[in-house]
Structures are given as structure tokens and as C-alpha cells.
CSV table of C-alpha atoms and ligand atoms in Angstrom, one decimal:
chain,number,residue,atom,x,y,z
A,1,MET,CA,-77.7,12.9,58.9
A,2,SER,CA,-76.2,12.3,62.7
A,3,GLY,CA,-76.6,8.8,62.1
A,4,ARG,CA,-77.9,5.8,64.3
A,5,GLU,CA,-78.2,3.5,67.7
A,6,VAL,CA,-76.7,0.3,66.3
A,7,ALA,CA,-77.4,-2.4,68.9
A,8,VAL,CA,-74.1,-4.5,70.3
A,9,PRO,CA,-74.7,-7.5,73.2
A,10,ALA,CA,-71.3,-6.1,75.3
A,11,ASP,CA,-73.0,-3.2,77.9
A,12,ALA,CA,-71.9,-0.1,75.3
A,13,ARG,CA,-73.6,2.6,73.3
A,14,VAL,CA,-72.7,2.5,69.9
A,15,TRP,CA,-74.1,5.2,66.9
A,16,LEU,CA,-73.1,4.8,63.3
A,17,ILE,CA,-71.9,8.0,61.5
A,18,ARG,CA,-71.6,8.2,58.2
A,19,ALA,CA,-69.3,10.8,56.5
A,20,HIS,CA,-70.5,11.3,53.0
A,21,ASN,CA,-67.3,10.3,50.2
A,22,PRO,CA,-68.8,7.3,48.4
A,23,SER,CA,-67.4,5.6,46.0
A,24,PRO,CA,-66.4,1.9,44.6
A,25,MET,CA,-63.2,1.7,47.3
A,26,THR,CA,-65.0,3.3,50.3
A,27,LEU,CA,-68.6,2.2,49.2
A,28,SER,CA,-71.4,4.1,50.8
A,29,GLY,CA,-69.1,6.2,52.5
A,30,THR,CA,-66.7,6.0,55.2
A,31,ASN,CA,-68.6,4.5,59.4
A,32,SER,CA,-67.5,6.4,61.8
A,33,TRP,CA,-68.7,5.0,65.0
A,34,VAL,CA,-69.6,6.9,68.6
A,35,VAL,CA,-68.4,4.4,71.3
A,36,GLU,CA,-69.7,5.2,75.5
A,37,VAL,CA,-68.4,2.8,77.3
A,38,GLY,CA,-68.9,3.7,81.7
A,39,GLY,CA,-69.3,7.0,80.7
A,40,SER,CA,-66.4,8.0,79.0
A,41,VAL,CA,-67.5,8.5,75.0
A,42,TRP,CA,-64.5,7.1,72.2
A,43,VAL,CA,-64.3,7.5,68.5
A,44,ILE,CA,-63.2,5.0,66.5
A,45,ASP,CA,-61.9,6.8,62.8
A,46,PRO,CA,-63.2,9.9,62.8
A,47,GLY,CA,-62.4,9.5,58.9
A,48,PRO,CA,-62.6,12.1,56.0
A,49,ASP,CA,-60.9,15.6,56.6
A,50,ASP,CA,-65.0,17.3,56.5
A,51,ALA,CA,-65.3,20.1,59.4
A,52,GLY,CA,-69.3,18.4,58.3
A,53,HIS,CA,-68.9,15.5,59.8
A,54,VAL,CA,-66.2,16.0,62.2
A,55,ASP,CA,-68.9,18.3,64.4
A,56,ARG,CA,-71.3,15.6,63.6
A,57,LEU,CA,-69.1,13.5,66.1
A,58,ALA,CA,-68.9,15.5,68.5
A,59,ALA,CA,-71.8,16.5,68.9
A,60,LYS,CA,-72.9,12.8,68.7
A,61,ALA,CA,-69.6,12.6,71.2
A,62,ARG,CA,-70.8,14.7,73.9
A,63,GLU,CA,-74.5,14.4,74.0
A,64,LEU,CA,-73.8,10.4,75.8
A,65,GLY,CA,-70.5,10.9,77.0
A,66,THR,CA,-67.2,12.6,78.1
A,67,PRO,CA,-65.4,12.1,75.3
A,68,ALA,CA,-61.9,10.5,76.6
A,69,GLY,CA,-60.2,9.1,72.9
A,70,VAL,CA,-60.1,9.2,69.2
A,71,ALA,CA,-58.5,5.6,67.8
A,72,LEU,CA,-57.9,5.3,64.0
A,73,THR,CA,-58.2,1.0,62.7
A,74,HIS,CA,-55.0,2.5,60.1
A,75,ASP,CA,-53.9,5.2,58.2
A,76,HIS,CA,-55.6,5.9,55.5
A,77,LEU,CA,-57.1,9.2,54.7
A,78,ASP,CA,-61.0,8.0,54.4
A,79,HIS,CA,-60.2,6.9,58.1
A,80,SER,CA,-57.8,8.9,59.7
A,81,ALA,CA,-57.7,12.8,57.4
A,82,GLY,CA,-60.1,14.0,60.3
A,83,VAL,CA,-58.2,13.6,63.5
A,84,GLU,CA,-56.3,16.3,64.4
A,85,LEU,CA,-59.0,18.3,63.8
A,86,LEU,CA,-61.8,15.2,66.0
A,87,ALA,CA,-59.5,15.9,68.4
A,88,GLU,CA,-58.6,19.3,69.1
A,89,THR,CA,-62.9,19.8,69.0
A,90,LEU,CA,-63.0,16.9,71.9
A,91,GLY,CA,-60.3,19.2,73.9
A,92,GLY,CA,-58.0,17.9,73.2
A,93,VAL,CA,-58.4,14.1,73.8
A,94,PRO,CA,-55.7,11.4,72.6
A,95,VAL,CA,-55.4,9.1,69.7
A,96,LEU,CA,-54.7,5.5,70.1
A,97,ARG,CA,-53.1,4.5,66.8
A,98,TYR,CA,-50.7,1.7,65.6
A,99,GLY,CA,-47.3,3.2,67.9
A,100,ASN,CA,-49.5,5.7,70.2
A,101,THR,CA,-51.1,3.0,72.3
A,102,VAL,CA,-53.1,4.7,74.9
A,103,ALA,CA,-55.1,3.5,78.1
A,104,SER,CA,-59.0,3.0,76.3
A,105,PRO,CA,-61.9,1.0,76.9
A,106,PHE,CA,-61.2,-1.2,73.9
A,107,ALA,CA,-59.0,-4.6,73.8
A,108,VAL,CA,-56.3,-3.8,70.9
A,109,ARG,CA,-54.8,-6.4,67.9
A,110,HIS,CA,-52.0,-5.1,65.1
A,111,THR,CA,-53.6,-6.7,62.4
A,112,PRO,CA,-51.7,-5.9,59.6
A,113,GLY,CA,-52.8,-7.2,55.4
A,114,HIS,CA,-54.6,-4.2,54.2
A,115,ALA,CA,-52.6,-2.1,55.9
A,116,ALA,CA,-49.3,-2.9,57.7
A,117,ASP,CA,-51.0,0.1,60.5
A,118,HIS,CA,-54.2,-1.6,60.6
A,119,LEU,CA,-55.4,-2.5,64.5
A,120,VAL,CA,-59.2,-3.9,64.8
A,121,PHE,CA,-60.7,-2.5,68.6
A,122,TRP,CA,-62.7,-4.6,70.8
A,123,ILE,CA,-65.5,-4.1,73.6
A,124,GLY,CA,-66.5,-7.2,75.2
A,125,ALA,CA,-65.6,-11.4,76.4
A,126,GLU,CA,-66.2,-14.1,73.9
A,127,GLU,CA,-69.5,-14.3,72.1
A,128,GLN,CA,-70.8,-10.6,74.1
A,129,ALA,CA,-67.8,-8.9,71.7
A,130,THR,CA,-68.8,-6.5,69.2
A,131,LEU,CA,-65.1,-5.9,67.3
A,132,PHE,CA,-64.5,-3.0,65.1
A,133,SER,CA,-62.9,-3.9,61.9
A,134,GLY,CA,-61.7,-1.4,59.8
A,135,ASP,CA,-61.0,-2.6,56.6
A,136,LEU,CA,-59.8,-5.9,57.7
A,137,VAL,CA,-63.5,-7.6,57.3
A,138,LEU,CA,-65.7,-5.2,54.8
A,139,GLY,CA,-69.9,-5.1,55.6
A,140,GLN,CA,-70.0,-5.8,52.1
A,141,SER,CA,-67.7,-6.7,49.2
A,142,SER,CA,-64.0,-8.3,50.2
A,143,THR,CA,-61.6,-6.0,51.1
A,144,ILE,CA,-58.5,-4.1,49.2
A,145,VAL,CA,-55.1,-6.1,50.6
A,146,PRO,CA,-52.3,-4.3,47.9
A,147,PRO,CA,-49.6,-6.5,47.0
A,148,GLY,CA,-45.5,-5.5,48.9
A,149,GLY,CA,-43.9,-7.4,51.4
A,150,GLY,CA,-46.4,-10.8,51.4
A,151,THR,CA,-49.1,-8.6,53.0
A,152,LEU,CA,-51.5,-11.8,51.6
A,153,ILE,CA,-49.7,-13.3,54.0
A,154,ALA,CA,-50.3,-10.9,56.8
A,155,TYR,CA,-53.8,-10.6,55.5
A,156,LEU,CA,-55.1,-14.6,56.0
A,157,GLU,CA,-53.4,-14.7,59.2
A,158,SER,CA,-55.0,-11.5,60.6
A,159,LEU,CA,-58.4,-13.1,59.9
A,160,LYS,CA,-56.8,-16.2,62.0
A,161,GLN,CA,-56.2,-14.2,64.3
A,162,LEU,CA,-59.9,-12.4,64.2
A,163,ALA,CA,-62.2,-15.7,63.8
A,164,ALA,CA,-60.0,-16.9,67.6
A,165,ILE,CA,-61.8,-13.8,68.9
A,166,GLY,CA,-64.7,-15.0,67.6
A,167,PRO,CA,-66.6,-11.7,67.6
A,168,SER,CA,-70.5,-12.1,68.2
A,169,LEU,CA,-71.2,-9.2,66.0
A,170,ILE,CA,-68.2,-7.0,63.3
A,171,LEU,CA,-69.1,-3.4,62.9
A,172,PRO,CA,-67.3,-2.1,59.6
A,173,GLY,CA,-64.8,0.2,58.2
A,174,HIS,CA,-67.3,0.2,55.8
A,175,GLY,CA,-71.1,-0.9,54.1
A,176,GLU,CA,-73.3,-2.9,57.2
A,177,PRO,CA,-73.4,-3.9,61.0
A,178,ILE,CA,-72.2,-8.1,60.4
A,179,GLU,CA,-74.5,-10.4,63.1
A,180,ASP,CA,-72.6,-14.1,63.3
A,181,GLY,CA,-69.3,-12.0,62.8
A,182,ALA,CA,-66.7,-15.1,63.6
A,183,ALA,CA,-68.4,-16.5,60.9
A,184,ALA,CA,-67.5,-14.2,58.4
A,185,VAL,CA,-64.5,-14.4,59.5
A,186,VAL,CA,-64.0,-17.5,58.4
A,187,ALA,CA,-66.2,-17.5,55.3
A,188,GLN,CA,-64.3,-14.4,53.5
A,189,ARG,CA,-60.6,-16.8,54.9
A,190,GLU,CA,-62.4,-18.9,53.1
A,191,HIS,CA,-63.0,-17.0,50.1
A,192,ARG,CA,-59.2,-16.2,49.7
A,193,LEU,CA,-58.0,-19.6,49.4
A,194,ARG,CA,-60.5,-20.8,47.4
A,195,ARG,CA,-59.5,-17.8,44.6
A,196,GLU,CA,-56.1,-18.9,45.7
A,197,ALA,CA,-57.1,-22.9,44.7
A,198,ASP,CA,-58.0,-21.0,42.0
A,199,LEU,CA,-55.3,-19.6,40.4
A,200,ARG,CA,-53.0,-21.5,41.0
A,201,ASP,CA,-55.3,-24.7,38.5
A,202,ALA,CA,-55.4,-22.1,36.6
A,203,LEU,CA,-51.4,-21.0,36.3
A,204,ALA,CA,-50.8,-24.6,36.2
A,205,GLU,CA,-53.2,-24.5,33.0
A,206,ARG,CA,-50.1,-22.2,31.6
A,207,VAL,CA,-52.9,-19.4,31.2
A,208,TYR,CA,-50.1,-16.3,32.1
A,209,ASP,CA,-51.8,-13.9,30.7
A,210,ARG,CA,-53.0,-11.9,33.4
A,211,GLU,CA,-56.0,-10.7,31.9
A,212,ALA,CA,-57.1,-14.0,31.4
A,213,LEU,CA,-55.7,-14.8,34.3
A,214,LEU,CA,-57.9,-12.3,35.9
A,215,ASP,CA,-61.5,-12.9,33.4
A,216,ARG,CA,-60.7,-16.9,34.2
A,217,VAL,CA,-60.4,-15.9,38.1
A,218,TRP,CA,-62.3,-12.8,39.0
A,219,SER,CA,-64.6,-13.8,36.5
A,220,ASP,CA,-67.3,-12.6,39.5
A,221,VAL,CA,-65.9,-9.1,39.7
A,222,PRO,CA,-67.9,-6.5,38.1
A,223,ASP,CA,-65.7,-3.9,35.5
A,224,SER,CA,-66.2,-0.6,38.6
A,225,LEU,CA,-63.9,-3.1,40.3
A,226,ARG,CA,-61.9,-5.1,38.0
A,227,ILE,CA,-58.8,-2.4,39.1
A,228,ALA,CA,-59.2,-3.4,42.4
A,229,ALA,CA,-59.1,-7.2,41.1
A,230,HIS,CA,-56.3,-6.7,39.7
A,231,VAL,CA,-54.2,-5.9,42.5
A,232,THR,CA,-55.7,-8.2,44.3
A,233,MET,CA,-54.2,-11.1,41.8
A,234,GLN,CA,-51.0,-8.7,42.4
A,235,SER,CA,-51.1,-10.1,46.0
A,236,HIS,CA,-52.0,-13.5,45.4
A,237,LEU,CA,-48.9,-14.2,43.1
A,238,GLU,CA,-46.9,-12.5,45.3
A,239,LYS,CA,-47.8,-15.0,47.9
A,240,LEU,CA,-47.1,-17.4,45.9
A,241,ASP,CA,-44.2,-16.5,44.7
A,242,LEU,CA,-43.6,-15.8,48.1
A,243,GLU,CA,-44.5,-19.2,49.2
A,244,ASN,CA,-41.8,-20.7,45.7
A,245,ASP,CA,-44.9,-22.1,44.5
A,246,LEU,CA,-45.6,-19.7,40.9
A,247,PRO,CA,-44.3,-22.0,38.0
A,248,GLU,CA,-41.1,-22.4,36.7
A,249,ASP,CA,-41.3,-20.7,33.5
A,250,PHE,CA,-44.1,-17.9,35.0
A,251,GLU,CA,-43.4,-14.8,32.9
A,252,PRO,CA,-40.7,-13.0,34.2
A,253,GLU,CA,-41.6,-10.1,32.4
A,254,GLY,CA,-45.4,-10.4,34.2
A,255,ARG,CA,-43.4,-10.8,37.8
A,256,LYS,CA,-42.1,-7.6,36.9
A,257,SER,CA,-45.4,-5.5,35.9
A,258,TRP,CA,-46.5,-6.4,39.6
A,259,GLN,CA,-43.2,-7.1,41.3
A,260,HIS,CA,-42.2,-3.1,40.8
A,261,ARG,CA,-45.7,-1.6,41.3
A,262,PRO,CA,-46.2,1.0,44.5
B,1,ZN,ZN1,-61.0,2.4,53.9
């Protein structure tokens, strides 16, 4: 499959080419975006180390114009493993990633939360904005916010920044394009804050057992995503702990078991 063109409000041509790596975590596979702006072409997220996928991206990039660079939303392997091969295949083009700012047609913002090195890219101003959100906002289901160093606090702040950008269209790292992106970002943030409120209520009622907490607050999550929900709950507990908002008698062993996870 050579992908499909996605209509965007900005003055650009955008193709979605999805990698063949479906899983509960990558949904239907990683989205690679081939973006032509003013004749120069960038690929956002080359995806896994898959020569066939990289070839499809390179062919589309050449078809649309002059390949000018590769941009990485974050360094998770389902997005980044193919980066060297693609940059080389495109003739040694530069790689725009966290810590390596190179000239590009994109506005760039550091948006930690899902990953410490996470960036988002956008083209077009205000109502025209088309935002490549990586894994900060997904086209279906909510993203993983792994615990460690207050990542959920950073994630909620990053969502606030996205809302301020006010994208018209969000093109995520997994799943389908999201129309009315600004509203989707606000909804994501409210969803997290609602979970937090439910978690506080459960803790106030001394529901301290972790499985019981999960059953109560994440009752809508299917079994296939229960481990992911565990990780998310750990991030919420960590946030409450950092904000000194856990009950005094919340089991210390319970804390240890999530604090010491990688
Ligand atoms: Zn991903």
C-alpha cells in the first residue's frame, strides 16, 4: 500500500503512509507523514526499521518534490528506528529531532509527557494550523504517559500548549486524523483530570488496593489495555504524590511498587 493523501487546511500536500506494525500499543500501525511545502518534502516519523516501508516513504517523497529532511516526534522505536536508513536513502538529508534543531518549514514545540524528548510540528497559522502530534494525542484511545519525574504533570502542561496553538487538524502518530483538533486536545485534558478526580475519590474512600483502584477508576478499559492502564495509574499516583495529595496512610509498599518501576 502506498498510502493516501489527506486534505489539510494549510498550503501543503500531505500523505499518510502507515507502517505494517499493528499492535495494542501502536493501534493500526505507526503513521508516517510525507509533507510537501513549497516544493520541498519532509517525512515526519519514518517508523520502524522496515526497508519496505522506508522505500515507500522515499518514493512518495521524490514524487512530491525535493526531499529536504526527516523530522522525529520522539525517539520511540516504532517512530524512529528507520530514521538513519530513510535519511540516507533520501540523499543524506538532515534530521530534525529534540536536541537537533535544523531549518524546516515547521513550527516546533517541545511537548514532554509521553516521552521526555517529544516534539510536535505544525504548518499554517491559527485556524489553518495542521499539527503533527506524534503520540501526545492519538487518533483513537488515549496515549501512554509513563511514570518517572512527574511526566503526567508535563503531559497536562503540553496539552495546554497544544490547545493554545489551536490546531484545526491533528495528524497523530497512530490512528486517524482528528478534525477540530483544538477541541480534541481540550477533551483529552479533561479526560485525564476526570480520571484524577475519580482516583482522589476512591483514595478518599480508602480504596488502596491497586487492582481495586484500577477496577473502580479505569472500569471502562478493555483487558487488552489493562497493563497500559496500570502504567497510567502509576503516573497519576506519582503526580498526586509530587503534589502532596496522597492520603497519609496510603500504603508505603504500594508506593514503592510503582516508584521503583522503570
Ligand atoms: Zn508510537
